[in-house]
Structure formats: structure tokens, C-alpha cells
Short mmCIF file of C-alpha atoms and ligand atoms in Angstrom, two decimals:
data_model
loop_
_atom_site.label_atom_id
_atom_site.label_comp_id
_atom_site.label_asym_id
_atom_site.label_seq_id
_atom_site.Cartn_x
_atom_site.Cartn_y
_atom_site.Cartn_z
CA MET A 1 68.13 -36.14 16.67
CA MET A 2 71.75 -36.96 17.29
CA LEU A 3 71.84 -40.58 16.39
CA MET A 4 71.47 -42.61 13.30
CA SER A 5 69.49 -45.67 14.08
CA THR A 6 69.56 -48.97 12.27
CA LEU A 7 66.92 -50.53 14.48
CA PRO A 8 64.86 -53.32 13.04
CA GLU A 9 61.14 -53.43 13.75
CA LEU A 10 60.26 -54.44 17.30
CA THR A 11 59.52 -58.12 17.47
CA ALA A 12 56.97 -59.57 19.83
CA SER A 13 59.33 -62.30 20.91
CA ASN A 14 60.65 -63.57 24.19
CA ARG A 15 64.19 -62.45 23.39
CA ALA A 16 66.11 -60.01 25.56
CA VAL A 17 66.82 -56.78 23.67
CA VAL A 18 70.50 -55.81 23.76
CA LEU A 19 71.45 -52.44 22.33
CA VAL A 20 74.99 -52.00 21.03
CA ALA A 21 75.99 -48.33 20.82
CA ALA A 22 79.26 -47.27 19.21
CA PRO A 23 80.70 -44.22 17.43
CA THR A 24 80.62 -46.00 14.06
CA LEU A 25 78.21 -48.44 12.52
CA ALA A 26 81.09 -50.79 11.68
CA ALA A 27 82.14 -50.96 15.34
CA ALA A 28 78.57 -51.54 16.52
CA GLU A 29 78.03 -54.25 13.94
CA GLN A 30 81.29 -55.96 14.80
CA LEU A 31 80.17 -56.30 18.41
CA ALA A 32 76.64 -57.28 17.41
CA ALA A 33 78.11 -60.03 15.23
CA MET A 34 79.78 -61.53 18.32
CA LEU A 35 76.31 -62.08 19.80
CA ALA A 36 74.51 -62.94 16.57
CA ALA A 37 74.43 -66.68 17.21
CA GLU A 38 72.56 -66.26 20.51
CA ARG A 39 68.97 -67.06 19.66
CA ASP A 40 67.53 -65.65 22.88
CA LEU A 41 69.09 -62.22 22.30
CA ASP A 42 67.64 -59.55 20.04
CA VAL A 43 70.75 -57.48 19.29
CA ARG A 44 70.28 -53.99 17.85
CA THR A 45 72.78 -51.32 16.93
CA GLN A 46 72.84 -47.59 17.45
CA VAL A 47 75.40 -45.05 16.28
CA VAL A 48 76.36 -42.41 18.83
CA ILE A 49 77.25 -39.27 16.93
CA ASP A 50 78.22 -36.79 19.58
CA GLY A 51 77.91 -38.61 22.83
CA HIS A 52 74.15 -38.74 23.04
CA VAL A 53 71.89 -41.72 22.84
CA ASP A 54 68.33 -40.55 22.64
CA PRO A 55 66.57 -42.21 25.61
CA SER A 56 63.27 -42.04 23.77
CA GLY A 57 64.62 -43.95 20.79
CA ALA A 58 62.74 -47.17 20.14
CA GLY A 59 65.75 -49.39 20.71
CA HIS A 60 66.66 -47.61 23.91
CA ALA A 61 63.19 -47.93 25.35
CA ALA A 62 62.98 -51.62 24.58
CA ALA A 63 66.55 -52.48 25.62
CA GLN A 64 67.23 -54.57 28.69
CA LEU A 65 70.95 -53.99 28.37
CA VAL A 66 73.13 -51.39 26.64
CA ILE A 67 76.65 -52.21 25.48
CA ALA A 68 78.53 -48.93 25.03
CA ASP A 69 81.69 -49.13 22.96
CA LEU A 70 83.68 -45.93 23.52
CA GLY A 71 85.88 -46.57 20.47
CA ASP A 72 88.62 -44.08 19.64
CA ARG A 73 87.05 -41.30 21.67
CA GLY A 74 87.51 -43.25 24.90
CA GLY A 75 86.68 -41.42 28.07
CA ALA A 76 85.75 -38.23 26.18
CA LEU A 77 82.70 -39.95 24.75
CA LEU A 78 81.70 -41.22 28.18
CA ASN A 79 81.99 -37.73 29.66
CA ASP A 80 79.24 -36.54 27.33
CA TRP A 81 77.27 -39.73 27.63
CA ASP A 82 73.61 -39.08 28.19
CA LEU A 83 71.62 -42.13 29.14
CA GLY A 84 68.66 -40.15 30.36
CA GLY A 85 69.53 -41.00 33.97
CA ALA A 86 67.55 -44.18 33.55
CA GLY A 87 70.00 -46.53 35.29
CA MET A 88 69.85 -48.91 32.34
CA PRO A 89 72.05 -52.01 32.84
CA LEU A 90 75.23 -51.04 31.03
CA ILE A 91 78.42 -52.73 29.89
CA VAL A 92 81.18 -50.31 28.86
CA ILE A 93 83.96 -51.22 26.44
CA GLY A 94 86.74 -48.72 26.91
CA PRO A 95 90.48 -48.19 27.14
CA ALA A 96 92.39 -50.53 29.45
CA ASN A 97 94.00 -49.18 32.60
CA ASP A 98 92.19 -45.85 32.41
CA ALA A 99 91.02 -45.20 35.96
CA GLN A 100 89.20 -42.00 35.13
CA THR A 101 87.06 -43.59 32.43
CA MET A 102 86.38 -46.59 34.63
CA ARG A 103 85.29 -44.33 37.46
CA ARG A 104 82.95 -42.46 35.11
CA ALA A 105 81.56 -45.78 33.86
CA MET A 106 80.87 -46.77 37.46
CA GLN A 107 79.13 -43.48 38.15
CA LEU A 108 76.87 -44.19 35.20
CA GLY A 109 76.00 -47.52 36.81
CA ALA A 110 78.06 -49.76 34.49
CA ARG A 111 77.87 -53.40 35.56
CA ASP A 112 81.01 -54.39 33.73
CA TYR A 113 83.98 -52.74 32.00
CA LEU A 114 85.73 -54.59 29.19
CA SER A 115 88.79 -53.68 27.13
CA ALA A 116 90.48 -54.86 23.95
CA PRO A 117 91.39 -57.48 22.93
CA LEU A 118 87.78 -58.52 23.33
CA THR A 119 86.66 -62.00 22.35
CA ALA A 120 83.11 -63.13 21.72
CA ASP A 121 83.35 -65.48 24.72
CA VAL A 122 84.27 -62.67 27.12
CA LEU A 123 81.55 -60.38 25.80
CA LEU A 124 78.93 -63.11 25.93
CA ALA A 125 79.86 -64.12 29.50
CA SER A 126 79.48 -60.51 30.58
CA VAL A 127 76.12 -60.12 28.82
CA ARG A 128 74.84 -63.33 30.36
CA GLN A 129 75.90 -62.30 33.84
CA VAL A 130 74.28 -58.87 33.66
CA LEU A 131 71.03 -60.21 32.15
CA SER A 132 70.75 -62.98 34.73
CA GLU A 133 71.34 -60.53 37.57
CA ARG A 134 68.49 -58.45 36.28
CA VAL A 135 66.06 -61.36 36.29
CA ILE A 136 67.30 -63.38 39.18
CA ASN A 137 67.30 -61.36 42.33
CA HIS A 138 67.73 -64.16 44.84
CA ALA A 139 71.52 -64.20 44.56
CA SER A 140 71.65 -60.86 46.34
CA GLY A 141 69.72 -62.39 49.23
CA SER A 142 67.12 -59.64 49.15
CA ARG A 143 63.46 -60.39 48.84
CA GLY A 144 61.14 -58.78 46.32
CA LYS A 145 58.17 -56.61 47.14
CA LEU A 146 54.66 -57.96 46.74
CA THR A 147 51.95 -55.61 45.47
CA ALA A 148 48.37 -56.89 45.43
CA VAL A 149 45.75 -55.10 43.35
CA ILE A 150 42.06 -55.61 44.10
CA THR A 151 38.99 -53.72 42.92
CA ALA A 152 36.37 -52.32 45.25
CA LYS A 153 33.80 -52.79 42.52
CA GLY A 154 33.97 -54.80 39.30
CA GLY A 155 35.21 -52.96 36.23
CA SER A 156 36.97 -50.19 38.19
CA GLY A 157 40.23 -50.85 36.34
CA GLY A 158 42.09 -53.19 38.71
CA SER A 159 43.57 -55.30 35.93
CA PHE A 160 44.48 -52.19 33.93
CA VAL A 161 46.35 -50.76 36.94
CA ALA A 162 48.08 -54.07 37.80
CA CYS A 163 49.23 -54.62 34.23
CA ASN A 164 50.49 -51.09 33.59
CA LEU A 165 52.08 -50.75 37.01
CA ALA A 166 54.06 -53.97 36.46
CA HIS A 167 55.10 -52.78 33.01
CA ILE A 168 56.21 -49.38 34.32
CA LEU A 169 58.22 -50.98 37.14
CA THR A 170 59.98 -52.96 34.40
CA ALA A 171 60.37 -50.41 31.61
CA TYR A 172 60.76 -47.18 33.58
CA ARG A 173 62.16 -48.31 36.95
CA LEU A 174 64.19 -51.09 35.29
CA ARG A 175 63.27 -53.67 37.92
CA SER A 176 62.84 -57.38 37.44
CA VAL A 177 59.10 -57.89 37.73
CA ALA A 178 56.59 -60.73 37.65
CA LEU A 179 52.93 -60.02 36.96
CA ILE A 180 50.67 -62.82 38.17
CA ASP A 181 47.01 -63.07 37.24
CA MET A 182 45.04 -64.59 40.11
CA ASP A 183 41.63 -63.87 38.68
CA LEU A 184 41.26 -67.60 38.13
CA GLN A 185 37.90 -67.45 36.39
CA PHE A 186 37.93 -64.28 34.30
CA GLY A 187 41.56 -63.12 34.18
CA ALA A 188 42.93 -62.10 30.80
CA LEU A 189 46.07 -60.17 31.70
CA PRO A 190 48.39 -61.61 29.01
CA LEU A 191 46.00 -60.32 26.33
CA SER A 192 46.39 -56.76 27.66
CA LEU A 193 50.06 -57.12 26.71
CA ASP A 194 49.37 -58.94 23.43
CA LEU A 195 50.86 -62.11 24.87
CA HIS A 196 49.66 -65.68 24.61
CA SER A 197 50.82 -67.84 27.47
CA ARG A 198 51.89 -71.39 26.98
CA ASP A 199 52.07 -72.13 30.69
CA THR A 200 49.68 -70.77 33.29
CA LEU A 201 49.49 -70.33 37.02
CA PHE A 202 48.02 -73.85 37.23
CA ASP A 203 51.04 -75.39 35.51
CA ALA A 204 53.41 -73.51 37.82
CA ILE A 205 51.39 -74.52 40.91
CA ALA A 206 51.43 -78.17 39.82
CA ALA A 207 55.23 -78.09 39.54
CA VAL A 208 55.97 -75.73 42.42
CA ASP A 209 57.84 -78.24 44.59
CA GLN A 210 60.33 -78.96 41.80
CA LEU A 211 60.93 -75.32 40.91
CA ASP A 212 63.82 -73.04 41.72
CA PRO A 213 64.03 -69.39 40.63
CA VAL A 214 65.61 -70.25 37.28
CA ALA A 215 62.99 -72.92 36.54
CA LEU A 216 60.19 -70.56 37.58
CA THR A 217 61.20 -68.07 34.89
CA GLY A 218 60.68 -70.87 32.37
CA TYR A 219 56.96 -70.85 33.20
CA MET A 220 56.62 -67.13 32.60
CA THR A 221 55.55 -65.52 29.33
CA LYS A 222 58.01 -62.77 28.46
CA HIS A 223 57.01 -59.33 27.28
CA ASP A 224 59.39 -57.32 25.06
CA SER A 225 60.04 -54.95 27.96
CA GLY A 226 61.45 -57.78 30.09
CA LEU A 227 58.28 -58.13 32.17
CA HIS A 228 57.47 -61.74 33.05
CA VAL A 229 53.78 -62.66 33.08
CA LEU A 230 51.98 -65.68 34.50
CA GLY A 231 48.43 -65.92 33.14
CA ALA A 232 45.53 -67.67 34.80
CA ILE A 233 43.23 -68.74 32.04
CA SER A 234 43.77 -71.96 30.20
CA ASP A 235 41.54 -74.63 28.73
CA GLN A 236 40.85 -75.97 32.19
CA LEU A 237 38.05 -74.38 34.19
CA ALA A 238 39.15 -73.57 37.69
CA ILE A 239 37.10 -73.19 40.82
CA PRO A 240 39.17 -71.05 43.17
CA SER A 241 38.35 -73.25 46.19
CA GLU A 242 39.98 -76.21 44.40
CA VAL A 243 43.32 -74.45 44.18
CA SER A 244 45.72 -75.24 47.02
CA VAL A 245 46.38 -72.06 48.97
CA ASP A 246 49.50 -73.64 50.34
CA ALA A 247 50.89 -74.31 46.86
CA VAL A 248 50.14 -70.75 45.74
CA HIS A 249 51.88 -69.52 48.91
CA ARG A 250 54.99 -71.51 47.99
CA LEU A 251 54.85 -70.17 44.44
CA LEU A 252 54.60 -66.57 45.65
CA ASP A 253 57.48 -67.16 48.01
CA LEU A 254 59.61 -68.44 45.14
CA ALA A 255 58.58 -65.51 42.93
CA LEU A 256 59.66 -63.09 45.67
CA GLN A 257 63.07 -64.76 45.79
CA THR A 258 63.31 -64.42 42.01
CA TYR A 259 62.02 -60.94 41.18
CA GLN A 260 62.41 -57.49 42.68
CA HIS A 261 58.68 -56.92 42.35
CA VAL A 262 55.74 -59.28 42.14
CA VAL A 263 52.43 -57.68 41.16
CA VAL A 264 49.29 -59.79 41.63
CA ASP A 265 45.92 -59.00 40.07
CA LEU A 266 43.24 -60.37 42.40
CA PRO A 267 39.56 -61.04 41.78
CA ARG A 268 37.11 -59.00 43.83
CA GLN A 269 36.40 -61.56 46.51
CA ILE A 270 37.69 -62.31 49.98
CA ASP A 271 38.39 -66.04 50.28
CA ALA A 272 41.23 -68.23 51.54
CA LEU A 273 43.41 -67.56 48.49
CA THR A 274 42.99 -63.79 48.30
CA THR A 275 43.29 -63.49 52.10
CA MET A 276 46.67 -65.24 51.94
CA VAL A 277 47.93 -62.94 49.15
CA LEU A 278 46.56 -59.77 50.76
CA GLY A 279 48.07 -60.73 54.11
CA ALA A 280 51.50 -61.30 52.56
CA ALA A 281 51.47 -58.11 50.45
CA ASP A 282 53.78 -55.16 51.13
CA HIS A 283 51.32 -52.90 49.32
CA VAL A 284 47.63 -53.40 48.68
CA LEU A 285 46.06 -51.15 46.05
CA VAL A 286 42.27 -50.95 46.20
CA VAL A 287 41.09 -49.62 42.85
CA SER A 288 37.81 -47.76 42.77
CA GLN A 289 36.04 -44.88 41.02
CA GLN A 290 34.02 -41.76 41.84
CA SER A 291 30.38 -42.76 42.35
CA PHE A 292 28.15 -43.38 45.33
CA SER A 293 27.98 -47.10 44.69
CA HIS A 294 31.78 -47.24 44.33
CA LEU A 295 32.13 -45.31 47.59
CA ARG A 296 29.85 -47.68 49.43
CA ASP A 297 31.70 -50.75 48.16
CA THR A 298 35.10 -49.16 48.80
CA LYS A 299 34.19 -48.45 52.41
CA ARG A 300 33.08 -52.06 52.78
CA MET A 301 36.26 -53.34 51.10
CA PHE A 302 38.44 -51.28 53.45
CA GLU A 303 36.53 -52.64 56.46
CA LEU A 304 37.00 -56.21 55.22
CA LEU A 305 40.68 -55.70 54.46
CA GLN A 306 41.54 -54.03 57.76
CA GLY A 307 39.11 -55.88 60.02
CA TYR A 308 38.87 -59.38 58.59
CA VAL A 309 42.06 -59.87 56.57
CA GLY A 310 44.14 -57.76 58.97
CA VAL A 311 46.00 -55.62 56.41
CA PRO A 312 47.77 -52.81 58.36
CA PRO A 313 46.38 -49.41 57.25
CA GLU A 314 49.83 -48.15 56.24
CA ARG A 315 50.03 -50.87 53.57
CA LEU A 316 46.69 -49.93 52.04
CA SER A 317 46.27 -47.35 49.29
CA LEU A 318 43.04 -46.25 47.72
CA VAL A 319 43.45 -45.71 43.99
CA VAL A 320 40.67 -43.53 42.59
CA ASN A 321 40.72 -44.47 38.94
CA ARG A 322 39.08 -42.56 36.08
CA TYR A 323 39.22 -39.47 38.28
CA ILE A 324 37.45 -36.36 36.97
CA GLU A 325 37.91 -33.12 38.87
CA LYS A 326 34.45 -31.78 38.13
CA ASN A 327 32.72 -34.90 39.38
CA PRO A 328 30.36 -33.87 42.23
CA ILE A 329 31.96 -36.51 44.45
CA THR A 330 35.17 -34.82 45.57
CA THR A 331 38.35 -36.25 47.03
CA GLU A 332 37.22 -34.83 50.39
CA ASP A 333 34.00 -36.85 50.16
CA ILE A 334 36.01 -39.96 49.42
CA ARG A 335 38.44 -39.32 52.27
CA ALA A 336 35.58 -38.70 54.68
CA ALA A 337 33.76 -41.88 53.69
CA VAL A 338 36.65 -44.34 53.42
CA ARG A 339 39.34 -42.71 55.63
CA PRO A 340 42.29 -44.19 53.73
CA GLN A 341 45.77 -43.34 55.03
CA ASP A 342 46.87 -43.00 51.44
CA MET A 343 44.92 -42.03 48.35
CA VAL A 344 46.11 -41.59 44.76
CA LEU A 345 44.24 -40.40 41.69
CA ILE A 346 44.47 -41.72 38.14
CA PRO A 347 42.78 -39.42 35.61
CA ASN A 348 40.06 -40.61 33.31
CA ASP A 349 41.31 -41.07 29.74
CA PHE A 350 39.01 -43.23 27.73
CA VAL A 351 41.00 -42.92 24.49
CA VAL A 352 44.39 -43.85 25.94
CA ALA A 353 43.03 -46.66 28.14
CA THR A 354 40.87 -48.18 25.42
CA GLU A 355 43.61 -48.05 22.83
CA ALA A 356 46.09 -49.66 25.21
CA GLN A 357 43.59 -52.41 25.96
CA ASN A 358 42.59 -53.00 22.34
CA LEU A 359 46.11 -53.00 20.92
CA GLY A 360 47.71 -54.82 23.84
CA VAL A 361 50.27 -52.01 24.15
CA PRO A 362 50.85 -50.74 27.73
CA VAL A 363 50.37 -47.00 28.25
CA TYR A 364 54.07 -46.38 29.02
CA ASP A 365 54.83 -47.53 25.46
CA GLY A 366 51.78 -46.11 23.71
CA ALA A 367 51.14 -42.81 25.52
CA ARG A 368 54.18 -42.04 27.67
CA THR A 369 53.39 -38.41 28.35
CA ALA A 370 49.66 -38.78 29.03
CA PRO A 371 48.62 -37.63 32.53
CA LEU A 372 47.20 -41.12 33.13
CA THR A 373 50.62 -42.65 32.44
CA ARG A 374 52.36 -40.08 34.63
CA ALA A 375 50.00 -40.93 37.50
CA LEU A 376 50.84 -44.63 37.11
CA CYS A 377 54.58 -43.80 37.01
CA ALA A 378 54.20 -41.88 40.28
CA ILE A 379 52.58 -44.94 41.92
CA ALA A 380 55.38 -47.15 40.58
CA GLU A 381 58.02 -44.77 41.95
CA ARG A 382 56.52 -44.90 45.40
CA ILE A 383 56.17 -48.67 45.41
CA ASP A 384 59.74 -48.97 44.25
CA ALA A 385 61.13 -46.37 46.64
CA GLY A 386 61.55 -48.54 49.74
CA GLU A 387 63.49 -51.09 47.81
CA ALA A 388 65.66 -48.54 46.02
CA GLN A 389 66.84 -47.27 49.40
CA GLU A 390 67.80 -50.77 50.54
CA ALA A 391 69.55 -51.72 47.34
CA SER A 392 73.13 -50.90 48.21
CA PRO A 393 75.58 -51.91 47.05
CA ARG A 394 74.27 -53.58 43.91
CA PRO A 395 76.03 -56.91 43.47
CA SER A 396 76.12 -56.28 39.74
CA GLU A 397 78.50 -53.37 40.18
CA ARG A 398 81.22 -55.64 41.44
CA PRO A 399 83.03 -56.51 38.18
CA VAL A 400 83.69 -52.89 37.23
CA LYS A 401 84.62 -52.01 40.80
CA ARG A 402 87.12 -54.87 40.82
CA ALA A 403 88.60 -53.67 37.53
CA LEU A 404 88.95 -50.14 38.88
CA GLN A 405 90.59 -51.34 42.08
CA ARG A 406 93.06 -53.34 39.99
CA VAL A 407 94.01 -50.28 37.97
CA LEU A 408 94.34 -48.15 41.06
CA GLY A 409 96.59 -50.83 42.56
CA MET A 410 94.20 -51.50 45.37
CA ARG A 411 94.10 -55.24 44.67
N1 ATP B 1 41.94 -44.33 33.89
C1 ATP B 1 41.12 -44.87 32.98
N2 ATP B 1 40.47 -44.08 32.09
C2 ATP B 1 39.61 -44.61 31.19
N3 ATP B 1 39.34 -45.93 31.09
C3 ATP B 1 39.94 -46.77 31.95
C4 ATP B 1 40.86 -46.29 32.93
N4 ATP B 1 41.31 -47.36 33.63
C5 ATP B 1 40.71 -48.45 33.10
N5 ATP B 1 39.88 -48.11 32.10
C6 ATP B 1 39.05 -49.03 31.29
O1 ATP B 1 38.13 -49.66 32.15
C7 ATP B 1 37.81 -50.97 31.67
C8 ATP B 1 37.84 -51.97 32.80
O2 ATP B 1 39.17 -52.15 33.20
P1 ATP B 1 39.68 -53.51 33.89
O3 ATP B 1 39.34 -54.70 33.08
O4 ATP B 1 41.08 -53.29 34.24
O5 ATP B 1 38.78 -53.51 35.19
P2 ATP B 1 38.72 -54.57 36.37
O6 ATP B 1 38.47 -53.79 37.59
O7 ATP B 1 39.93 -55.44 36.35
O8 ATP B 1 37.44 -55.40 35.94
P3 ATP B 1 36.97 -56.86 36.46
O9 ATP B 1 36.05 -56.56 37.60
O10 ATP B 1 36.27 -57.45 35.27
O11 ATP B 1 38.18 -57.61 36.88
C9 ATP B 1 38.82 -51.27 30.56
O12 ATP B 1 38.16 -51.18 29.34
C10 ATP B 1 39.85 -50.17 30.70
O13 ATP B 1 40.38 -49.81 29.44
MG1 MG B 2 40.15 -57.48 36.40
#
């Protein structure tokens, strides 16, 4: 291990985790002190001993932003800098007028480059800008991707997939993500993340016409990872037919202006509300398992989705959850019966899934290397891929680019 960590225990709060990394503890703490008064920031420090920050370190995994102070070593430290290729939002504090270091910072995806003399106001403004860019996507004019998850048969693991997929898009792909529970009668998504929502989907629907993207985020319950969750269950009992489809449509539209990904967990029923969501989705994941009764219901679900709802086959994926290779029902049997254009497998892992569910800790945090988690990461990568190709240039790279152009005399 190449770093000495002074990380406090993770807190289950709504604060954004900011990691300050510097060659000495004194330097890291001096920067952290500049942000100490900000109650919505959870500022942690890390000492970089020889250029490496361990990407598996607890602070690194939880961080939504890294502030890297290059200190005396300047560009040399940045040359060795290993951020695990994660594309973590990064602010670099380095020598002024040093084009080479600035260029390297840009290559590492730095969103801003600051130099001494650094005041708390300048640092805070930079932090605020980078964090808001991460959450609020609408400024870039691009629209988020909607992923709808539905089960072919109850208990197949639809909510488990929706929850962990949304968390992986946030924690591993570093996207801004909203997870919305639309299982209006039995949904319990926030509990799977050990969260207790104050506001629910019903509160957001009631206010939808007064909301803008910033106000919408106020209705979301925030997970430590940065994932925003909108739960469905509150004290009020809801009958899905009483919920205005039009209002939910407006809410989804707003969420897609706000986040890079919106993941919706749907109940297993085809009605006006689910038809609207399924019709609007960029990806529909139908979660099922390996049994004859699952196969029969999956075939029926695919017919309903393609025939009645009109989901184009290229947007539909069959997710075979709890997959076991030696099950007599093979992937060929499933392909022959359902004829999905796309099929993915998630291995059965009772221990990992049950522990995640019971502790409210998503599998990417609790069992990162488990095959089940890797399968979910692969799904997240594919869902994210289309957007990653479009995302150029990132608006958040502008400040450092401007600084570099100034140094190079281009401005
Ligand atoms: N790959 C897996 N391996 C083992 N257990 C799993 C796996 N995926 C999900 N489970 C377990 O299956 C159970 C049902 O999962 P979940 O609640 O997500 O299903 P669902 O399809 O949303 O059910 P419902 O029909 O009630 O909405 C949970 O206890 C979960 O931990
Ligand atoms: Mg469910």
C-alpha cells in the first residue's frame, strides 16, 4: 500500500465526498480546512507517497471529486499519477504557467487547474462548479438515457438488477444517475441501499410543474456514492390507475434533462403508466430466470412488449438472472423459446445477493470482484457506451483547457 490514509469512517449522509490528495498530510489538511465550513461536503484527506493513490481505497471509491495538490513535486508527481483510469472528476492544483503539467492534467481528465496563491473562495467555486456539472447534465444540452427494468415473473430479481445497475453506473462509470422506483404498491428500493426517503415519487409528481432540474434533485434521497434515489412507498396507499401518467411523463422528462442516466424499476404489469415508461425507454431489461414457468412468462412478456407496447426489438434485452450453467434449461433453450436479440446472464450467488439485500450495501461496494458484480458491470458498460461515444467534448473540461490556452499564448 503506497498511501497513508486518514479517512474517517464512511457516513451514511447526503454529503458529497471530496477527497483531497497531497504529498504531505499538512498540505492536504490545509486544503481540507478551506472547505471545512461547507456542511454538504464530506472532505477527506489522503497522502500520496510516491505518486499513487490506491483506487480501491475506501475514500477513493466513495469520492465524487478528487482534489490533487501536486505540491513541491509539481508535474513529476502528476506523471506518475495513477487514478486507476476511472475518469474521476478531478481538480489539479499545480505550478502556474506550466504547460506540460497542465496538458498532463487535461489528459487525466482534470476539470479545473488551480495555482497558488489559492484562496478558499477560488477553491470552493471550482468544487461547486465541478460537483454541479456532475449532477446537472442539462447545461450540456444532452439528454440522459432511460433504462426500464421489468420482471418476466415476480421475484426474478428485477429490483436487485435496477438498484445495482444504477449504483454501478454511478460508482464505476461515474455518471450522474437517478434511480426511480415505480413499483407503486410494493416498491422498497431505498431500503436496498439503506436509505430512508423523506420525499417520494408522489411528492415529486405533485410538484412537477414547479420543478426545474435543480429543484428535482431536492426531492431525491442521496446515496453515499452520489446516486440519487426516488422511492415510491410512503404512508399513502397508491392505486397505480390514480396516478397521472401525464405528470409522471413530465417528471421523467425533467429527470432526463437532469441526469445522464435514469433507471426505473417497474412492477410486473402492463398498464398505462408502465406502457408510457417502456415506450420512452432507450433500453428495456426483462429480468427472468431459468425455469419452464419463467420461460413461458418471458415469452409472453416479450410478445406483450414488442406487440402491444411497441418496444423495438433492438432496445430489448433479456437478462437471465441467477444463471446456473448446469441447469437443464440451457441458453439455447431460452434463445429458441424467447428469440431475444440480446441476452445477458447474471450468475446465481445467493450469499452475495442476500448479504447485499440484508445490509443495504450494493454489490459493487460489498463484493466488487464477485462474478455476479462483474456481470452487472458489463451490463452497465454497455448501457453507458452509446452515451460515452456522444459525450465530446465534455463541457467540464473547459476551465483547464482555457488555462492551458492562456499559457500557450493561444488566448
Ligand atoms: N443473481 C442472484 N443470485 C442470487 N440471488 C439473487 C440474485 N438476484 C436477486 N437475488 C435475490 O432474489 C430476491 C428477489 O429479488 P428482487 O426483490 O429484486 O426481485 P423482484 O423481481 O424485484 O421481485 P418483485 O416481483 O417482488 O418485484 C432477493 O432476495 C435477491 O437478493
Ligand atoms: Mg421488485
